[in-house]
Coordinates of C-alpha atoms in Angstrom, one line a residue:
Chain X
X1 CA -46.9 -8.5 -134.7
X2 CA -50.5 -9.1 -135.0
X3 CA -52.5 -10.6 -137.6
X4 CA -56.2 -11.2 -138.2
X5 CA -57.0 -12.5 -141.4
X6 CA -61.2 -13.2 -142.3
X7 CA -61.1 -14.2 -138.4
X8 CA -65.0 -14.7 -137.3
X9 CA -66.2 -15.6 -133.9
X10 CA -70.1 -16.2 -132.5
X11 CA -71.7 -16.2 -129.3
X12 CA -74.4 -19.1 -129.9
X13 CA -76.2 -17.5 -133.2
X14 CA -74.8 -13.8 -132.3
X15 CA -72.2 -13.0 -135.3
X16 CA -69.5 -11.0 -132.4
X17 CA -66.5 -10.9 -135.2
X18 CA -67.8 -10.9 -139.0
X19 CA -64.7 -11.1 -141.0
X20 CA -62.3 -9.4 -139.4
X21 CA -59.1 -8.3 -141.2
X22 CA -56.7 -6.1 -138.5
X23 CA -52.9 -5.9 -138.5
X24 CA -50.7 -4.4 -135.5
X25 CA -47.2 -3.5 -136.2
X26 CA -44.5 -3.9 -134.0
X27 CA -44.1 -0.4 -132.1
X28 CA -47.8 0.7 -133.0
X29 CA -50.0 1.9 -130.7
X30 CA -54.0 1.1 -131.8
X31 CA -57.0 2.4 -130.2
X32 CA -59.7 0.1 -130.9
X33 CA -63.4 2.0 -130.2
X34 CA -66.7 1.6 -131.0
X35 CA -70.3 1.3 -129.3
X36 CA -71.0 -1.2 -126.5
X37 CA -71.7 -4.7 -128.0
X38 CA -69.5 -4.1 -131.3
X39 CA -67.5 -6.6 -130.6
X40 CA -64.3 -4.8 -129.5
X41 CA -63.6 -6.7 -126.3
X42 CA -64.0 -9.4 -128.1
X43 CA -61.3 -8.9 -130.3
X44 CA -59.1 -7.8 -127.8
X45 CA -59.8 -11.0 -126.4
X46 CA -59.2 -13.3 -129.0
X47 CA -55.6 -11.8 -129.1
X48 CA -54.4 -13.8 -126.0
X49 CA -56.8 -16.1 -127.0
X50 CA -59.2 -16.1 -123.8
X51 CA -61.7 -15.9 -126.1
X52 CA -61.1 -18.8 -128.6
X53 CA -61.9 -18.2 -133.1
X54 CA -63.9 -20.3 -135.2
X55 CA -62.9 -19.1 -138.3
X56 CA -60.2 -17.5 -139.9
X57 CA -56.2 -17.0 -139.2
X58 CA -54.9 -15.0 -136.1
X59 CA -51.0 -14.6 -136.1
X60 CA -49.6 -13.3 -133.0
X61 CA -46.2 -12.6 -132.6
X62 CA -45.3 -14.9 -135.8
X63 CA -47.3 -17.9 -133.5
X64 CA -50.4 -19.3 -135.1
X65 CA -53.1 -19.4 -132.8
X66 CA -55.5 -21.9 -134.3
X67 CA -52.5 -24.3 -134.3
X68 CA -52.7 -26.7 -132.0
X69 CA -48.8 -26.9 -131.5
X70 CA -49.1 -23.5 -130.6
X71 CA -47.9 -23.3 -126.8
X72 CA -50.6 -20.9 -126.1
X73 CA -49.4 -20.6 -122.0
X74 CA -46.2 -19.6 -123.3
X75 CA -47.2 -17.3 -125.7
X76 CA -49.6 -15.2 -122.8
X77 CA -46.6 -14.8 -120.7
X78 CA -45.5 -12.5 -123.4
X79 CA -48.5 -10.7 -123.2
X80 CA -49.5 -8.8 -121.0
X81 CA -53.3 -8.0 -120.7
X82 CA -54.7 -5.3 -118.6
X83 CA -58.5 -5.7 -117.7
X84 CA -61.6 -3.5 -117.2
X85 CA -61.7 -4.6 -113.5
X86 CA -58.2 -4.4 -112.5
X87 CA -58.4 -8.4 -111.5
X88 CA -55.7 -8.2 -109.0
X89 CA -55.2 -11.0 -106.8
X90 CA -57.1 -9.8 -103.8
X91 CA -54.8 -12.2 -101.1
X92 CA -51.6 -11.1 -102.3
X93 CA -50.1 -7.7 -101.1
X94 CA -49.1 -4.8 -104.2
X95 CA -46.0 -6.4 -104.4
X96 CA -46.6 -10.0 -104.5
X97 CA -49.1 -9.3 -107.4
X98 CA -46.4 -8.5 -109.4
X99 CA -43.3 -10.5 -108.6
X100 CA -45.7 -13.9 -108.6
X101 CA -45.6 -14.5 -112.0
X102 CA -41.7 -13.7 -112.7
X103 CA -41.0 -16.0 -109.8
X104 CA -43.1 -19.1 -110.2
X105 CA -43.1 -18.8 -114.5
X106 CA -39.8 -16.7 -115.1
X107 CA -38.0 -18.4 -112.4
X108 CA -36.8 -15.3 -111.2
X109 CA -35.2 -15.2 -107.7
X110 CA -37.0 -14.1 -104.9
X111 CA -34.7 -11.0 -104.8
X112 CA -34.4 -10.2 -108.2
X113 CA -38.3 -10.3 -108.9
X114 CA -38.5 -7.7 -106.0
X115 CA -35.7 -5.4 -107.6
X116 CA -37.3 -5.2 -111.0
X117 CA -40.9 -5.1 -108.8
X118 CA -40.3 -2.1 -106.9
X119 CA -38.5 -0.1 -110.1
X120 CA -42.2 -1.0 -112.1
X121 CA -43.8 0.7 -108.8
X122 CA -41.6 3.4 -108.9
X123 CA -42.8 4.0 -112.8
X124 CA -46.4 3.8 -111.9
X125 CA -45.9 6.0 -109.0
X126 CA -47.0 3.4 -106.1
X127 CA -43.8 2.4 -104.4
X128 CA -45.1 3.3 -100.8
X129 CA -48.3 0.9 -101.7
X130 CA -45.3 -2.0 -101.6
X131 CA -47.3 -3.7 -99.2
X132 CA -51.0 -2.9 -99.2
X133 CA -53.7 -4.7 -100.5
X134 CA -55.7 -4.3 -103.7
X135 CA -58.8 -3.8 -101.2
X136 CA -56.8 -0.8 -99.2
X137 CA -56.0 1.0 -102.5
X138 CA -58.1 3.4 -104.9
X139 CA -59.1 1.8 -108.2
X140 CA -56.6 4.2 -110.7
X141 CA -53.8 2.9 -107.7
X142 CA -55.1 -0.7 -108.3
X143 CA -55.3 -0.2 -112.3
X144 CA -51.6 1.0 -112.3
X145 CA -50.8 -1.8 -110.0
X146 CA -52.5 -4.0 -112.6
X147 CA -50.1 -2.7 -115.2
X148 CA -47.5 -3.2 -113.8
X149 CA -47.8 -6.7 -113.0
X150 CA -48.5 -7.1 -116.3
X151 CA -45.0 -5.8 -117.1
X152 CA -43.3 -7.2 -114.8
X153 CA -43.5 -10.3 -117.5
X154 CA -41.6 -8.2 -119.8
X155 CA -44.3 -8.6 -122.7
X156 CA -43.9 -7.9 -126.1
X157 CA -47.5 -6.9 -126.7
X158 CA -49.7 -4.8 -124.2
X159 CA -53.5 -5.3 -124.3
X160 CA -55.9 -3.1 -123.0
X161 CA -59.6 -3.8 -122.2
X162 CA -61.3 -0.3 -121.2
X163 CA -58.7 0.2 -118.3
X164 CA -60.1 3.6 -117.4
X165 CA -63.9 2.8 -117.6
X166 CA -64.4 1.4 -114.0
X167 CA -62.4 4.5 -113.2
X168 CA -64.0 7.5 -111.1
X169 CA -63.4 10.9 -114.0
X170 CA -60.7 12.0 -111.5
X171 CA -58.4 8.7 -111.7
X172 CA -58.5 8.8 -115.0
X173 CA -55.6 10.5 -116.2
X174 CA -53.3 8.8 -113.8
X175 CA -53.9 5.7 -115.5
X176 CA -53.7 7.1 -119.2
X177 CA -50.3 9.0 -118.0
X178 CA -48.7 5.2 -117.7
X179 CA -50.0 3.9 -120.4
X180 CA -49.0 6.9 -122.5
X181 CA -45.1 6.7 -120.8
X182 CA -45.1 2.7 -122.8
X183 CA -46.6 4.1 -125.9
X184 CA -43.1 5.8 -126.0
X185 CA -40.7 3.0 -125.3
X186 CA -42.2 1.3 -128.5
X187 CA -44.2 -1.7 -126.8
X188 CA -46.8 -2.8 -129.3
X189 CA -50.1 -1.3 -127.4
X190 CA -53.8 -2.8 -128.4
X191 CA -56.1 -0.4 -126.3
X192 CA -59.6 -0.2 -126.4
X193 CA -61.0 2.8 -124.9
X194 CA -63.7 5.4 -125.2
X195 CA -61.3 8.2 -124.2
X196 CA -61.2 9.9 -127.1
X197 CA -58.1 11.9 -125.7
X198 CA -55.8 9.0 -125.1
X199 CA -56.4 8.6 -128.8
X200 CA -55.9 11.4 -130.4
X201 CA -52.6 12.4 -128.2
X202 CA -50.8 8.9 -128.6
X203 CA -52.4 6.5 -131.0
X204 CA -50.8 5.5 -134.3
X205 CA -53.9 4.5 -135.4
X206 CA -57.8 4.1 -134.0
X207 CA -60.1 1.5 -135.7
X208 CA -63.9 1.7 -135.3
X209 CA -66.0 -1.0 -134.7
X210 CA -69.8 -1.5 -134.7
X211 CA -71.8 -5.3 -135.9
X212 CA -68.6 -7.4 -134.9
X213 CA -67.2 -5.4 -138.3
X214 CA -64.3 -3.2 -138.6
X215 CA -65.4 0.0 -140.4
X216 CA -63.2 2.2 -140.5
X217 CA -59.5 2.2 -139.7
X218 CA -57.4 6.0 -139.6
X219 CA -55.0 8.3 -138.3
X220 CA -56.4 9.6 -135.4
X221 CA -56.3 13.6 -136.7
X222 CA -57.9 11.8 -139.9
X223 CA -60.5 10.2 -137.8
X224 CA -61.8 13.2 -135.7
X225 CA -61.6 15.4 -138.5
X226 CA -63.5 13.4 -140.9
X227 CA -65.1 10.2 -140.2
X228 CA -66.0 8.4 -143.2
X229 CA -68.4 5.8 -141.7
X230 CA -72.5 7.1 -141.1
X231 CA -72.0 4.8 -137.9
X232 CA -68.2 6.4 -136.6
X233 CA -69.8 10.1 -137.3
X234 CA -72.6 9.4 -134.9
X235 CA -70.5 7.7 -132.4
X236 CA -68.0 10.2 -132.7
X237 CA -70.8 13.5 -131.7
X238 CA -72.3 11.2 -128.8
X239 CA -68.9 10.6 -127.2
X240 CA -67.6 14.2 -128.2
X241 CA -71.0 16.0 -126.8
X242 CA -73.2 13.9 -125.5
X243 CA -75.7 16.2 -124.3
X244 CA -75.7 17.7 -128.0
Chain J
X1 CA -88.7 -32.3 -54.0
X2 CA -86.7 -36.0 -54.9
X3 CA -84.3 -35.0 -52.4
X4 CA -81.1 -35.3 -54.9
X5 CA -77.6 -33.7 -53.4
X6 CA -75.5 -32.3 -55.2
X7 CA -72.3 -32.4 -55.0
X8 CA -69.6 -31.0 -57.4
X9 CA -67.0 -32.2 -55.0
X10 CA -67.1 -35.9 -56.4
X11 CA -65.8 -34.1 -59.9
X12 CA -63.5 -31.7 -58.7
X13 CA -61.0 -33.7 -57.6
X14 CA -59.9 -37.2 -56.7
X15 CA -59.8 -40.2 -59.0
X16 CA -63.5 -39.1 -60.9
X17 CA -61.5 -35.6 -61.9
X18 CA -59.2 -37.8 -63.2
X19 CA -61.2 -39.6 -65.8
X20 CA -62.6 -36.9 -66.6
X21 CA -59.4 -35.0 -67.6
X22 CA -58.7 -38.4 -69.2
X23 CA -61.7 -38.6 -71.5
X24 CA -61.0 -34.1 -72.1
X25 CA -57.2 -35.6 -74.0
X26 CA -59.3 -38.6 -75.8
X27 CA -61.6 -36.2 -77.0
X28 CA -59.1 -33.3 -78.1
X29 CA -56.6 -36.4 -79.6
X30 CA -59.6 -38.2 -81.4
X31 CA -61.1 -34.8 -82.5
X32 CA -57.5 -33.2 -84.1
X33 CA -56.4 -36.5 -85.5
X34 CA -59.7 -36.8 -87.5
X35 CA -59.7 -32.9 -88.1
X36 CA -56.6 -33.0 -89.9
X37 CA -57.3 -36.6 -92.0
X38 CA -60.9 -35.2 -92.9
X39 CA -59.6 -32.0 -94.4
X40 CA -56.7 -33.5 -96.4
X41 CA -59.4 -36.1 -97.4
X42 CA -62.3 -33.7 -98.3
X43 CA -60.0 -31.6 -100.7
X44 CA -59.2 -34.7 -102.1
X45 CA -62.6 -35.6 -102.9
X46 CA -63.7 -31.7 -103.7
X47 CA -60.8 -32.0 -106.4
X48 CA -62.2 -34.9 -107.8
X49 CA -65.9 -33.8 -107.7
X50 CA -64.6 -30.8 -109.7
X51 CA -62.6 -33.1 -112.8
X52 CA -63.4 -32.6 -116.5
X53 CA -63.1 -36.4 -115.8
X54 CA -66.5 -37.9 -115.6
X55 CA -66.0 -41.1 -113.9
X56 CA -64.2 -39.6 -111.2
X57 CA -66.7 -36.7 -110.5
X58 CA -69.5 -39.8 -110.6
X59 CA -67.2 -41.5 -107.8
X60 CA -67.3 -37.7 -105.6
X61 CA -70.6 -37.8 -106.2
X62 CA -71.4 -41.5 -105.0
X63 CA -69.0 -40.7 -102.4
X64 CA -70.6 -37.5 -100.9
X65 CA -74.2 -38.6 -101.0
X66 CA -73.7 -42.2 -99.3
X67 CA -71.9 -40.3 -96.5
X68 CA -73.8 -37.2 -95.9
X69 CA -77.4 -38.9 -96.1
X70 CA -76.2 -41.9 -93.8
X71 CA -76.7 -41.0 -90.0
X72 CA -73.1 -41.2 -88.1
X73 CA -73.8 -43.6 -85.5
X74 CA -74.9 -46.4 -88.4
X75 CA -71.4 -45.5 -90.2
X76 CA -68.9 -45.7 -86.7
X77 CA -70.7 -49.3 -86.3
X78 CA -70.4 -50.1 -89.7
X79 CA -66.2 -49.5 -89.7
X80 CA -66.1 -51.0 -85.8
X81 CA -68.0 -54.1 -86.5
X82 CA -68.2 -54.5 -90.7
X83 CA -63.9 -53.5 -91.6
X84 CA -62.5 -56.3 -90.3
X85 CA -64.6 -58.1 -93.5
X86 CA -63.2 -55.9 -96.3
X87 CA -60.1 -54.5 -94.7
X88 CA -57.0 -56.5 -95.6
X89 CA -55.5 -58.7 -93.2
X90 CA -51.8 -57.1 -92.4
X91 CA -54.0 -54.2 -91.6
X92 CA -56.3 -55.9 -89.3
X93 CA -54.2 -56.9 -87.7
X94 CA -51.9 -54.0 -87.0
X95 CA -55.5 -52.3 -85.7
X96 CA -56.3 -55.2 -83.3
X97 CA -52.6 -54.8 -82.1
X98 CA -53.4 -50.6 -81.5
X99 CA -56.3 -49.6 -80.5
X100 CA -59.1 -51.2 -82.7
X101 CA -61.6 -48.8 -81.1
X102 CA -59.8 -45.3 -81.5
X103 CA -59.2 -46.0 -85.3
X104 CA -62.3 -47.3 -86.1
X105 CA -63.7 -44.2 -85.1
X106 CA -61.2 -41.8 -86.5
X107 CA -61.9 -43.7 -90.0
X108 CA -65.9 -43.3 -89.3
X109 CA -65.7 -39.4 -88.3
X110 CA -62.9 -38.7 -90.8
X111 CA -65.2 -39.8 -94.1
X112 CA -67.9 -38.7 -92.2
X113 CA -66.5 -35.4 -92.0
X114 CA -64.7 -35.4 -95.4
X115 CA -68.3 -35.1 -97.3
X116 CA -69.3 -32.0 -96.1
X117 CA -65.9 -30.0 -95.9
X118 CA -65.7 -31.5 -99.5
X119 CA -68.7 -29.3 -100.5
X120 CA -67.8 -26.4 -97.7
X121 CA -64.2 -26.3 -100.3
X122 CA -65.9 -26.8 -103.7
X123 CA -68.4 -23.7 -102.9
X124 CA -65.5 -21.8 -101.8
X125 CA -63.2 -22.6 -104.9
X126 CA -66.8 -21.6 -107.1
X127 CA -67.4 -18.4 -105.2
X128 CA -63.8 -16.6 -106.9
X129 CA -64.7 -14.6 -109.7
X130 CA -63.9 -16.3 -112.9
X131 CA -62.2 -12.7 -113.8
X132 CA -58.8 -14.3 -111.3
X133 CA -58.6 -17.3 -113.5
X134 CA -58.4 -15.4 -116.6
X135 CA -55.9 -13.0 -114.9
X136 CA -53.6 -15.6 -114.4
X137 CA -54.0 -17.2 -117.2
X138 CA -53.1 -13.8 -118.9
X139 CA -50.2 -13.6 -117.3
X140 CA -48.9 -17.1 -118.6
X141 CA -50.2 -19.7 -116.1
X142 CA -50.9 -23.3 -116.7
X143 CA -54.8 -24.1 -115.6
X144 CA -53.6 -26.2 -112.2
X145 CA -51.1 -23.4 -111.5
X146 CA -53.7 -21.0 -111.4
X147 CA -55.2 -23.1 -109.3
X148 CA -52.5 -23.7 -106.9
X149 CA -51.4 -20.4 -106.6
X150 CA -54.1 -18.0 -107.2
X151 CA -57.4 -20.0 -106.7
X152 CA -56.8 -22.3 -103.7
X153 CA -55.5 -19.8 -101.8
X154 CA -58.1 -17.5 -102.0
X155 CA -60.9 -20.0 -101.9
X156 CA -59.5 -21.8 -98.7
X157 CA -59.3 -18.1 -96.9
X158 CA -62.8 -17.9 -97.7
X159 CA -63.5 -21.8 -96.6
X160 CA -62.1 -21.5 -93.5
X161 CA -65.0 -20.0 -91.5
X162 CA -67.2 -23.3 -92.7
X163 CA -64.3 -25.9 -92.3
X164 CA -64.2 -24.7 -88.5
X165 CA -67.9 -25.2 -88.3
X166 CA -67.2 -28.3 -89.8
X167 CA -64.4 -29.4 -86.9
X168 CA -67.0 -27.9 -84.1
X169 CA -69.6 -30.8 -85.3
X170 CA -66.9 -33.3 -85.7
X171 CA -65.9 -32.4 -81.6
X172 CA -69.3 -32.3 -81.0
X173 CA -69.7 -36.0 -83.0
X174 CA -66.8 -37.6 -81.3
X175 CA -69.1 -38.3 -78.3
X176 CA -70.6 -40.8 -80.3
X177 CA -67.2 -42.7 -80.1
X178 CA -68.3 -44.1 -76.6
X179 CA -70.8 -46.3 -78.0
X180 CA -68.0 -48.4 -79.6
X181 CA -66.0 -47.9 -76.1
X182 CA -63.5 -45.0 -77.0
X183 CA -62.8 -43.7 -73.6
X184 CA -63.7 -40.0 -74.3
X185 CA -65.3 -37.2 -72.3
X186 CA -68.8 -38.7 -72.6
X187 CA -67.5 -42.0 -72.0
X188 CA -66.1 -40.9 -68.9
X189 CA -68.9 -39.3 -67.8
X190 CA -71.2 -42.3 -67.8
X191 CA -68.6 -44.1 -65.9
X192 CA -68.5 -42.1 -63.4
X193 CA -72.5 -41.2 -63.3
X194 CA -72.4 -45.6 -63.2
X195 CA -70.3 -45.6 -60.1
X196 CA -71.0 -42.7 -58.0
X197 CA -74.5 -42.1 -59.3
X198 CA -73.5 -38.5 -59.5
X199 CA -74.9 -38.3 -63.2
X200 CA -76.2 -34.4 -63.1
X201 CA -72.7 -33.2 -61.8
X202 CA -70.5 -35.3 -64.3
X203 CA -72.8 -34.5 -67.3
X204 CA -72.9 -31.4 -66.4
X205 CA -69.2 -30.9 -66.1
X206 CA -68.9 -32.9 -70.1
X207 CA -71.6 -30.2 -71.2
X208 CA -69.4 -27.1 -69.7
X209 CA -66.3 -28.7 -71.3
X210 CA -67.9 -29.0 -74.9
X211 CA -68.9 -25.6 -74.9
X212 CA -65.8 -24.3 -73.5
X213 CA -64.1 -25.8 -76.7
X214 CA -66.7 -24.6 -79.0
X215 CA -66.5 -21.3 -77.3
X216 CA -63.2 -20.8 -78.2
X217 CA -63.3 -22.0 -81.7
X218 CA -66.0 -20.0 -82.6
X219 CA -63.9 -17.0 -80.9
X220 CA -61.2 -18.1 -83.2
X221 CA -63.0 -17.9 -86.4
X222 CA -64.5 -13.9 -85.5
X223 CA -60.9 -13.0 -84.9
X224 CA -59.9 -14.6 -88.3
X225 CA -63.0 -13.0 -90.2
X226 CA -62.4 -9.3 -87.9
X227 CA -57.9 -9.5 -88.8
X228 CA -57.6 -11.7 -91.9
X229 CA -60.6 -11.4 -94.1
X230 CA -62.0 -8.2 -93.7
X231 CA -58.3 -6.0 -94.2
X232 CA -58.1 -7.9 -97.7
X233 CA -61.3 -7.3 -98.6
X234 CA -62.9 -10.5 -98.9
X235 CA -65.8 -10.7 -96.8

């Protein structure tokens, strides 16, 4: 479903992807971690291609990115990306934010775009927030809003970039509840996340990431038992405990 | 004491009230018409100062600093006395068949005008977070229909509190429309200051008239900020 293949990426002379080989089946669910600055948003970026490569091959959903025939508008409508911030479109009501796209790019009808709107609300748990405003909602409301805008485009692939870390602790779980409820419908999920709990519960697999290098990819029960990498086993005991 | 009399009476009614409520409607007409031209034209011009195209951000540019750095009185002249030169003929003509001094100062207030809400729009369409253009390009939309639907809207909500500053000038400026002889509420007040020598009282009445219509406009815009902006969270 995803394919990195020696895929590099710089920041002026800062090396933010060095060689990256990374493949995400269709169905998986991938927890992408690592220390701030290793390059994970990055990655999860170049995916839907907000962040462009310089070097390398990146094969998403059997579409070349680096090819310039490559209808890259088209393919993000098939993926949906769920941000850090939320990002929701601050002069549109809950339910607007999600049946805007359908409408105007799906060509949905008004009335069917509201339907299939208010049953995505329903999932996240927000249908009474129908008609609020991002501003009038709590950020784990406006994060599950957020997803399920993003859904509402019916993607194949679901990217995640540290949807929980703007998040006050007790909103948390809320949010990781929905995205844990797609893990199990067999979406392909790309999540990067510190929360450690997320990944050992749902992911398929967690790569670690530190330099703009992958190093070290493993089952999750693999992973917190034994981390192979010097730089994982540290990260690992200041996320685990870190007041030691 | 100069021994001066008032008296309000020669502006409250009779023929004097008259022009006076004649010069209120030139005002309000010339103001609304140019209002409305000068927005469509400033987005216009905001667009283009905004283009990946360099010739045609060179031509905003141009555009914007010849008419913001040239006084307003120079520029109503220059359309009233200088288009007739480099406006085509059918059109000069139709103008000299309407009234020649009306449009020449709609066109002078409109560009006029047009610079600065040009600017007013382009620091409103710069002050959304780059985080809602990559949203909706996430979610599968083209750059100008981000724009359309996700950008411009937002950044005209948060325009509209200048462009109403904007208009209050542009009412406020229409007085200088007399000097070409657009009958408006200054205009009228002169006449009647010239032929009952009543100047205090009809001036005054134009002054109290001017601020009653910035009075409410500015009324207008803390209701907008107070209902629309604030609930949504963008103030």
């Amino acid at each position: 479903m995803i394919r990195f293949q020696g895929v590099h990426k710089w920041f002026g002379t800062l090396h933010v992807l060095n060689d990256i080989d990374f493949t995400v089946k269709q169905g998986e669910t991938v927890v992408v971690c690592g220390p701030s600055g290793s390059g994970k948003s990055t990655l999860i970026r170049t995916i839907n291609k907000l962040e462009p490569i310089q070097k390398g091959t990146l094969v998403v959903d059997g579409r070349d990115l680096s090819d310039p025939g490559t209808d890259i508008t088209r393919l993000r409508a098939e993926i949906g990306f769920v941000f850090q911030q939320f990002n929701l479109y601050p002069h549109l009501s809950t339910l607007r934010n999600i049946t805007l796209a359908p409408i105007k790019i799906r060509r949905l009808s008004r009335k069917d775009a509201e339907e299939q709107a208010m049953a995505l609300l329903e999932r996240v748990g927000l249908a009474e927030k129908r008609d609020a405003y991002p501003a009038q909602l709590s950020g784990g409301q406006q994060q599950r809003v957020a997803i399920a805008r993003a859904l509402a485009m019916k993607p194949r692939i679901m990217l995640f970039d540290e949807p929980t870390s703007a998040l006050d602790p007790e909103m948390i779980g809320e949010v990781l509840q929905v995205m844990k409820g797609l893990a199990h419908t067999g979406m392909t999920l790309v999540v990067v996340t510190h929360e450690m709990g997320f990944a050992r519960e749902v992911s398929d697999r967690i790569t670690f990431m530190d330099y703009g290098k992958i190093l070290e990819e493993a089952k999750p029960e693999e992973f917190f038992r034994n981390p192979r990498h010097e730089r994982a086993k540290e990260f690992l005991k200041e996320i685990l405990s870190p007041m030691h | 004491m100069s021994g001066y009399e008032f008296d309000w009476s020669v502006i409250t009614s009779g023929q004097y009230f008259w022009w006076l409520v004649s010069g209120v409607e030139i005002t309000i007409k010339l103001s609304l018409v140019s209002i409305v031209l000068s927005f469509l034209l400033g987005l216009l011009v905001a667009i283009m100062r905004m283009s990946p195209l360099g010739p045609m951000r060179w031509a905003a540019v141009g555009y914007l600093e010849f008419f913001r750095n040239t006084p307003l009185l120079v520029q109503i002249f220059f359309w009233y006395f200088g288009s007739y030169k480099i406006l085509p003929l059918f059109l000069n003509d139709w103008l000299n068949r309407h009234d020649f001094e009306f449009a020449s100062a709609v066109i002078a207030l409109t560009i006029y005008t047009s610079a600065f809400i040009a600017e007013d729009i382009r620091s409103g369409i710069r002050s959304i977070p780059k985080e809602q253009m990559e949203a909706a390009r996430s979610s599968g939309f083209s750059y100008v229909r981000a724009m359309q639907y996700i950008i411009l809207p937002q950044a005209v909500r948060i325009t509209i509190p200048p462009l109403i500053s904007q208009f209050l000038n542009l009412t406020k400026n229409s007085s200088l429309a007399m000097t070409i002889g657009v009958a408006e509420l200054t205009y009228q007040a002169r006449q009647v200051e010239s032929y009952t020598f009543k100047g205090f009282e009809a001036f005054t009445a134009a002054t109290l008239v001017y601020l009653v219509i910035s009075v409410v406009i500015t009324v207008m815009v803390t209701v907008y900020d107070r209902k629309v902006l604030n609930p949504i969270g963008m103030r």
